[in-house]
Amino acid sequence: AQRVTQPEKLLSVFKGAPVELKCNYSYSGSPELFWYVQYSRQRLQLLLRHISRESIKGFTADLNKGETSFHLKKPFAQEEDSAMYYCALKGRTDSWGKLQFGAGTQVVVTP
Amino acid sequence: ETGVTQSPTHLIKTRGQQVTLRCSSQSGHNTVSWYQQALGQGPQFIFQYYREEENGRGNFPPRFSGLQFPNYSSELNVNALELDDSALYLCASSSRGAGNTIYFGEGSWLTVV
């Protein structure tokens, strides 16, 4: 069965420090992986996806198939990065709108 | 372009009752998905609608049903409400096709007492 695990419920970092949010998945095959973010009082929105291999707001994520991980990283955290972050997986044969989400990691960046 | 809108934003129902939640998809989007997000959990996929037909379903019982209308708006219906149905219900829309982003609404908070 496919599963997405985010082991940290809460991550507290200082402004300017590096931040890494862990995401591990289980899936037999090659999934698509995403990171979604929810800022306070805002809706859930896509941050980045592994197939784009892009950097958004300074965040990057590399898909490691050997370790089945898709960790999210940013070298220098900013206060505006405080938010809830969800890792999500889509199976290759899943219907387009079907995503499997992790439980989420709350990031708090303190000045 | 308008975003995904949902109504109502909050509602309270009694166990055993039925509820209907509504969603207007983003302009130009023809696919709608529904998710349930319990407190402290990530969203869980309920089902998806494309061209007015259910096109994928998660692990939810038949008392969770839906509709999609010709204008691509959608409804989620839940019958025989249970206390565990208390959650945030999210609607998401997209244009079908690889690489297209899924856009979420702000959700409808349902409390079952």
XYZ file of C-alpha atoms in Angstrom:
224
model
C 0.000 0.000 0.000
C 1.195 3.495 -0.702
C 2.028 5.652 2.266
C 3.590 9.041 2.961
C 5.337 9.625 6.279
C 6.375 12.972 7.690
C 8.102 12.096 10.948
C 8.197 15.613 12.400
C 4.954 17.225 13.526
C 6.721 20.438 14.490
C 9.971 21.997 13.348
C 11.200 25.141 15.047
C 14.134 26.984 13.472
C 15.792 30.369 13.759
C 15.680 32.862 10.933
C 18.661 32.374 8.664
C 19.210 28.768 9.720
C 18.826 25.869 7.302
C 15.609 23.927 7.410
C 14.900 20.393 6.225
C 11.503 18.729 6.279
C 11.588 14.982 5.969
C 9.263 12.964 3.786
C 9.465 9.232 3.240
C 7.142 7.241 1.055
C 6.280 3.675 0.236
C 5.129 2.866 -3.258
C 5.891 0.031 -5.623
C 6.777 1.866 -8.773
C 7.674 5.406 -9.729
C 5.361 7.921 -8.077
C 5.044 11.630 -8.543
C 5.936 13.579 -5.412
C 4.784 17.015 -4.342
C 5.144 19.473 -1.508
C 2.110 21.549 -0.575
C 2.127 24.488 1.833
C -0.593 26.129 3.865
C 0.142 29.571 5.290
C -1.934 30.882 8.168
C -5.530 31.547 7.102
C -4.771 30.612 3.505
C -5.686 27.653 1.374
C -3.489 24.688 0.583
C -1.245 25.445 -2.388
C 1.389 23.659 -4.411
C 4.952 24.548 -3.453
C 6.849 22.291 -5.826
C 6.801 18.947 -7.608
C 9.699 16.631 -8.283
C 9.192 16.373 -12.032
C 9.724 20.120 -12.425
C 13.041 20.053 -10.584
C 12.508 23.723 -9.787
C 13.245 25.903 -6.802
C 10.340 27.853 -5.357
C 10.843 30.510 -2.674
C 14.317 29.086 -2.137
C 13.012 25.578 -1.411
C 14.286 22.508 -3.218
C 13.444 18.847 -2.949
C 15.223 15.881 -4.449
C 13.570 12.558 -5.047
C 15.800 9.762 -3.717
C 14.358 6.532 -5.043
C 16.892 4.404 -3.172
C 15.879 5.835 0.176
C 12.282 6.491 -0.965
C 12.529 10.024 0.313
C 11.587 13.485 -0.919
C 12.959 15.839 1.716
C 12.305 19.579 1.425
C 15.218 21.912 2.076
C 15.951 25.596 2.312
C 19.406 26.924 3.195
C 18.239 30.079 4.998
C 14.806 30.078 6.631
C 12.743 33.271 6.625
C 9.932 34.242 8.983
C 7.460 34.097 6.114
C 8.273 30.377 5.736
C 6.299 29.675 8.904
C 3.492 27.436 7.695
C 2.153 23.884 7.536
C 3.895 21.731 4.952
C 2.488 18.549 3.451
C 4.279 15.985 1.357
C 2.028 14.242 -1.178
C 2.307 11.333 -3.566
C 0.447 10.428 -6.733
C 0.696 6.921 -8.088
C 1.312 6.565 -11.808
C -2.022 4.855 -12.334
C -4.018 7.033 -9.954
C -6.667 9.374 -11.242
C -5.284 12.836 -11.740
C -6.871 14.484 -8.714
C -5.903 11.723 -6.273
C -3.069 12.591 -3.927
C -1.889 10.705 -0.847
C -0.837 13.238 1.803
C 1.386 12.912 4.821
C 0.229 14.203 8.198
C 2.124 17.437 7.755
C 4.935 19.321 9.481
C 4.346 22.660 11.183
C 7.330 24.968 10.629
C 7.899 27.883 12.970
C 10.666 30.322 12.103
C 11.644 32.564 14.980
C 13.597 35.808 14.582
C -9.474 33.977 -13.043
C -11.589 32.947 -10.078
C -10.371 30.381 -7.589
C -12.062 27.336 -6.101
C -14.922 28.397 -3.848
C -16.742 26.268 -1.312
C -19.892 26.666 0.737
C -20.827 26.714 3.492
C -17.657 27.573 5.389
C -18.895 26.133 8.677
C -21.835 23.988 9.689
C -23.023 21.839 12.541
C -25.117 18.709 12.051
C -26.547 16.046 14.289
C -25.526 12.409 14.083
C -27.707 10.568 11.585
C -28.478 13.645 9.504
C -27.429 14.272 5.927
C -25.231 17.105 4.626
C -24.494 18.626 1.227
C -21.338 20.629 0.587
C -20.831 22.659 -2.559
C -17.868 23.586 -4.691
C -17.322 25.831 -7.695
C -14.228 24.861 -9.588
C -11.666 27.296 -10.875
C -12.474 28.783 -14.257
C -11.485 26.412 -17.051
C -11.101 23.372 -14.810
C -13.111 20.263 -15.619
C -11.984 17.901 -12.845
C -13.048 18.132 -9.214
C -11.704 16.135 -6.281
C -12.914 16.019 -2.683
C -10.794 15.457 0.382
C -11.508 14.980 4.085
C -9.036 16.459 6.548
C -9.472 15.446 10.164
C -7.837 17.547 12.860
C -4.078 17.009 12.929
C -4.083 14.886 9.794
C -3.306 15.417 6.145
C -6.115 15.504 3.593
C -7.542 12.111 2.565
C -8.873 11.580 -0.961
C -12.600 10.835 -1.081
C -13.308 10.806 -4.844
C -12.872 12.653 -8.102
C -15.328 13.715 -10.793
C -14.582 14.257 -14.463
C -17.245 14.997 -17.065
C -19.959 14.463 -14.488
C -18.857 10.939 -13.632
C -16.987 9.558 -10.651
C -13.466 8.851 -11.818
C -11.574 7.450 -8.857
C -12.526 6.818 -5.251
C -10.655 6.538 -1.980
C -11.418 4.340 0.998
C -14.725 5.922 1.960
C -18.099 4.165 2.394
C -20.982 4.573 -0.095
C -22.747 7.045 2.197
C -20.218 9.534 0.794
C -21.476 10.432 -2.662
C -21.098 13.269 -5.094
C -22.244 15.015 -8.198
C -20.640 17.110 -10.860
C -22.738 19.474 -12.940
C -22.320 20.578 -16.583
C -20.655 23.799 -15.400
C -18.116 21.603 -13.538
C -19.321 22.657 -10.106
C -19.730 19.809 -7.648
C -21.487 18.609 -4.524
C -20.402 16.246 -1.798
C -23.204 14.474 0.026
C -22.775 12.541 3.235
C -25.667 10.473 4.584
C -26.180 9.042 8.061
C -23.589 11.338 9.602
C -21.308 9.915 12.262
C -19.281 11.768 14.868
C -16.055 10.770 13.047
C -17.237 12.645 9.969
C -16.366 15.870 11.772
C -13.589 17.333 9.643
C -12.574 19.950 7.114
C -13.794 18.997 3.642
C -11.648 20.303 0.818
C -12.569 20.621 -2.808
C -9.840 20.762 -5.449
C -10.043 21.407 -9.160
C -7.739 20.932 -12.090
C -7.673 20.516 -15.836
C -7.148 16.883 -16.605
C -3.711 16.134 -17.911
C -0.239 15.474 -16.651
C 1.504 18.458 -15.175
C -1.595 20.481 -14.403
C -1.715 21.923 -10.935
C -4.468 21.015 -8.492
C -6.015 24.057 -6.826
C -7.714 23.775 -3.454
C -10.596 25.660 -1.947
C -10.592 26.954 1.610
C -12.792 24.115 2.770
C -16.015 23.529 4.673
C -15.766 22.799 8.373
C -18.303 20.148 9.391
C -19.005 19.385 13.030
C -21.224 16.416 13.860
C -22.700 16.396 17.346
